[in-house]
């Protein structure tokens, strides 16, 4: 499979990539975000929100697990870092199958509950303000999406 990657020089570039991606998103799309603390998962989500015309400020939902925002499509922003038991069914399906776009920070922590098909975005530190972003599609919908973004 082709590798879909890009490097960003600052937080703005990461947000801009997400903003561009947001324009192609459809109801029911799920994006998994992986990367260390400070890698840029929330920064990416803020850009995505902007691209979805979300007017409210997006903050890390660390203490609430899920935050919902109104936009061109609803945005469901999850941070599952503090979800202790990954096997406990917390009803995430309702979001994944909903009319909005779901973004999950630390998605691998609820691996068992993720949908079959999704777009995983890995953010790697490459220096103070440099990041490598690797995008891995799973399923035809997301393969197609990658082709469009990286065209
Ligand atoms: P996470 O949600 O992964 O813990 P955040 O998005 O909250 O990460 O924080 C990322 C931090 O790194 C922010 O302070 C952001 O300004 C900074 N930063 C510096 N360079 C970049 C970059 N290229 N992409 C994203 N964030 C960056
Ligand atoms: Mg975060």
Coordinates of C-alpha atoms and ligand atoms in Angstrom, one line a residue:
X1 CA 0.0 0.0 0.0
X2 CA 1.1 3.5 -0.8
X3 CA 2.3 5.6 2.2
X4 CA 0.5 8.8 2.8
X5 CA 2.8 11.1 4.7
X6 CA 3.6 14.7 5.1
X7 CA 5.8 16.8 7.3
X8 CA 4.7 20.0 9.1
X9 CA 6.9 22.8 10.3
X10 CA 4.6 24.3 12.9
X11 CA 1.1 23.9 14.5
X12 CA -0.5 26.0 11.8
X13 CA 0.5 23.6 9.1
X14 CA -0.8 20.6 11.0
X15 CA -4.1 22.4 11.5
X16 CA -4.3 23.4 7.9
X17 CA -3.8 19.9 6.7
X18 CA -6.7 18.9 9.0
X19 CA -8.8 21.7 7.7
X20 CA -8.3 20.6 4.1
X21 CA -9.2 17.0 5.1
X22 CA -12.4 18.2 6.8
X23 CA -13.8 19.5 3.6
X24 CA -13.9 15.9 2.2
X25 CA -15.5 14.4 5.3
X26 CA -19.0 12.8 5.3
X27 CA -21.4 11.7 8.0
X28 CA -20.2 8.7 9.8
X29 CA -16.5 9.2 9.1
X30 CA -14.2 8.1 12.0
X31 CA -10.7 9.4 12.5
X32 CA -8.3 7.8 15.0
X33 CA -5.5 10.0 16.2
X34 CA -2.3 8.5 17.6
X35 CA 0.8 10.1 18.9
X36 CA 2.6 11.1 22.2
X37 CA 1.5 13.8 24.5
X38 CA 2.1 17.1 22.7
X39 CA 2.4 15.5 19.3
X40 CA -0.5 17.6 17.9
X41 CA -3.7 15.5 18.2
X42 CA -5.7 18.3 19.6
X43 CA -4.1 20.8 17.3
X44 CA -5.2 18.6 14.4
X45 CA -8.7 18.4 15.8
X46 CA -8.9 22.2 16.1
X47 CA -8.1 22.5 12.4
X48 CA -10.6 19.8 11.5
X49 CA -13.2 21.7 13.5
X50 CA -12.4 24.9 11.6
X51 CA -12.8 23.0 8.3
X52 CA -16.2 21.8 9.5
X53 CA -17.3 25.3 10.3
X54 CA -17.4 24.7 14.0
X55 CA -17.7 28.2 15.6
X56 CA -16.9 27.2 19.2
X57 CA -13.4 26.8 20.4
X58 CA -12.3 23.2 20.6
X59 CA -10.4 22.2 23.7
X60 CA -9.0 18.9 24.8
X61 CA -11.9 16.9 26.3
X62 CA -9.6 15.0 28.6
X63 CA -11.9 15.1 31.6
X64 CA -15.2 14.5 29.7
X65 CA -14.1 11.8 27.2
X66 CA -16.5 13.2 24.6
X67 CA -17.4 16.7 23.4
X68 CA -19.9 17.5 20.7
X69 CA -19.7 20.5 18.4
X70 CA -22.1 21.9 15.8
X71 CA -20.7 22.5 12.3
X72 CA -21.4 21.7 8.7
X73 CA -21.5 18.2 10.2
X74 CA -21.5 17.5 14.0
X75 CA -18.1 16.9 15.4
X76 CA -17.7 14.3 18.1
X77 CA -14.3 14.9 19.8
X78 CA -13.2 12.1 22.1
X79 CA -10.1 11.8 24.2
X80 CA -10.0 8.2 25.6
X81 CA -6.7 8.6 27.5
X82 CA -8.5 8.2 30.8
X83 CA -10.8 5.4 29.8
X84 CA -9.5 2.8 32.2
X85 CA -11.0 -0.4 30.9
X86 CA -10.8 -0.7 27.1
X87 CA -13.1 -3.6 27.1
X88 CA -16.0 -1.9 28.9
X89 CA -18.6 -0.9 26.3
X90 CA -19.2 2.8 26.8
X91 CA -21.6 3.2 23.8
X92 CA -19.1 4.7 21.4
X93 CA -20.9 3.0 18.5
X94 CA -23.7 5.6 18.7
X95 CA -21.2 8.2 17.8
X96 CA -19.4 6.2 15.1
X97 CA -22.7 5.4 13.4
X98 CA -24.1 8.8 14.0
X99 CA -24.5 11.7 11.5
X100 CA -21.3 13.4 12.5
X101 CA -17.6 13.0 12.2
X102 CA -15.9 11.3 15.1
X103 CA -12.3 12.1 16.1
X104 CA -10.7 9.8 18.7
X105 CA -7.4 10.8 20.5
X106 CA -5.5 7.8 21.8
X107 CA -7.8 5.5 19.8
X108 CA -5.8 2.3 20.3
X109 CA -6.9 2.4 23.9
X110 CA -10.4 1.4 22.8
X111 CA -9.2 -0.7 19.9
X112 CA -11.8 -3.4 20.5
X113 CA -14.6 -0.9 20.1
X114 CA -13.4 1.0 17.0
X115 CA -15.2 0.4 13.7
X116 CA -13.8 -1.9 11.1
X117 CA -13.1 0.9 8.7
X118 CA -11.5 4.2 9.7
X119 CA -8.7 6.6 9.0
X120 CA -5.8 6.5 11.4
X121 CA -3.5 9.5 11.6
X122 CA -0.1 9.1 13.4
X123 CA 1.7 12.2 14.6
X124 CA 5.4 11.9 15.3
X125 CA 7.7 14.5 17.0
X126 CA 10.5 15.4 14.7
X127 CA 11.9 18.3 16.7
X128 CA 10.5 21.3 18.6
X129 CA 8.0 22.4 15.9
X130 CA 8.4 19.6 13.3
X131 CA 6.0 16.7 13.0
X132 CA 5.7 13.8 10.7
X133 CA 2.0 12.9 9.9
X134 CA 1.3 9.5 8.5
X135 CA -2.1 8.6 7.3
X136 CA -3.3 5.0 7.2
X137 CA -6.7 4.2 5.6
X138 CA -8.7 1.1 6.4
X139 CA -11.5 0.4 4.0
X140 CA -12.4 1.6 0.6
X141 CA -14.0 4.8 1.7
X142 CA -10.8 5.9 3.5
X143 CA -8.5 4.7 0.7
X144 CA -10.5 7.0 -1.6
X145 CA -10.3 9.8 0.8
X146 CA -6.5 9.5 1.0
X147 CA -6.2 9.5 -2.8
X148 CA -8.1 12.7 -2.8
X149 CA -6.2 14.5 -0.1
X150 CA -2.8 13.5 -1.4
X151 CA -3.6 14.0 -5.0
Ligands
LIG1 P1 -1.8 16.3 21.8 O1 -3.2 16.5 21.7 O2 -1.2 15.3 20.9 O3 -1.3 16.0 23.3 P2 -1.6 19.2 21.4 O4 -2.2 19.4 20.0 O5 -2.4 19.4 22.6 O6 -1.0 17.6 21.4 O7 -0.2 19.9 21.6 C1 0.7 20.1 20.5 C2 1.7 21.2 20.9 O8 2.8 21.2 20.0 C3 1.0 22.5 20.8 O9 1.5 23.3 21.9 C4 1.4 23.0 19.5 O10 1.5 24.4 19.4 C5 2.8 22.5 19.4 N1 3.4 22.2 18.0 C6 4.5 22.7 17.6 N2 4.7 22.3 16.3 C7 3.7 21.6 15.9 C8 3.3 21.0 14.7 N3 4.1 20.9 13.6 N4 2.1 20.3 14.6 C9 1.3 20.3 15.7 N5 1.6 20.9 16.9 C10 2.8 21.6 17.0
LIG2 MG1 -4.9 16.2 23.1

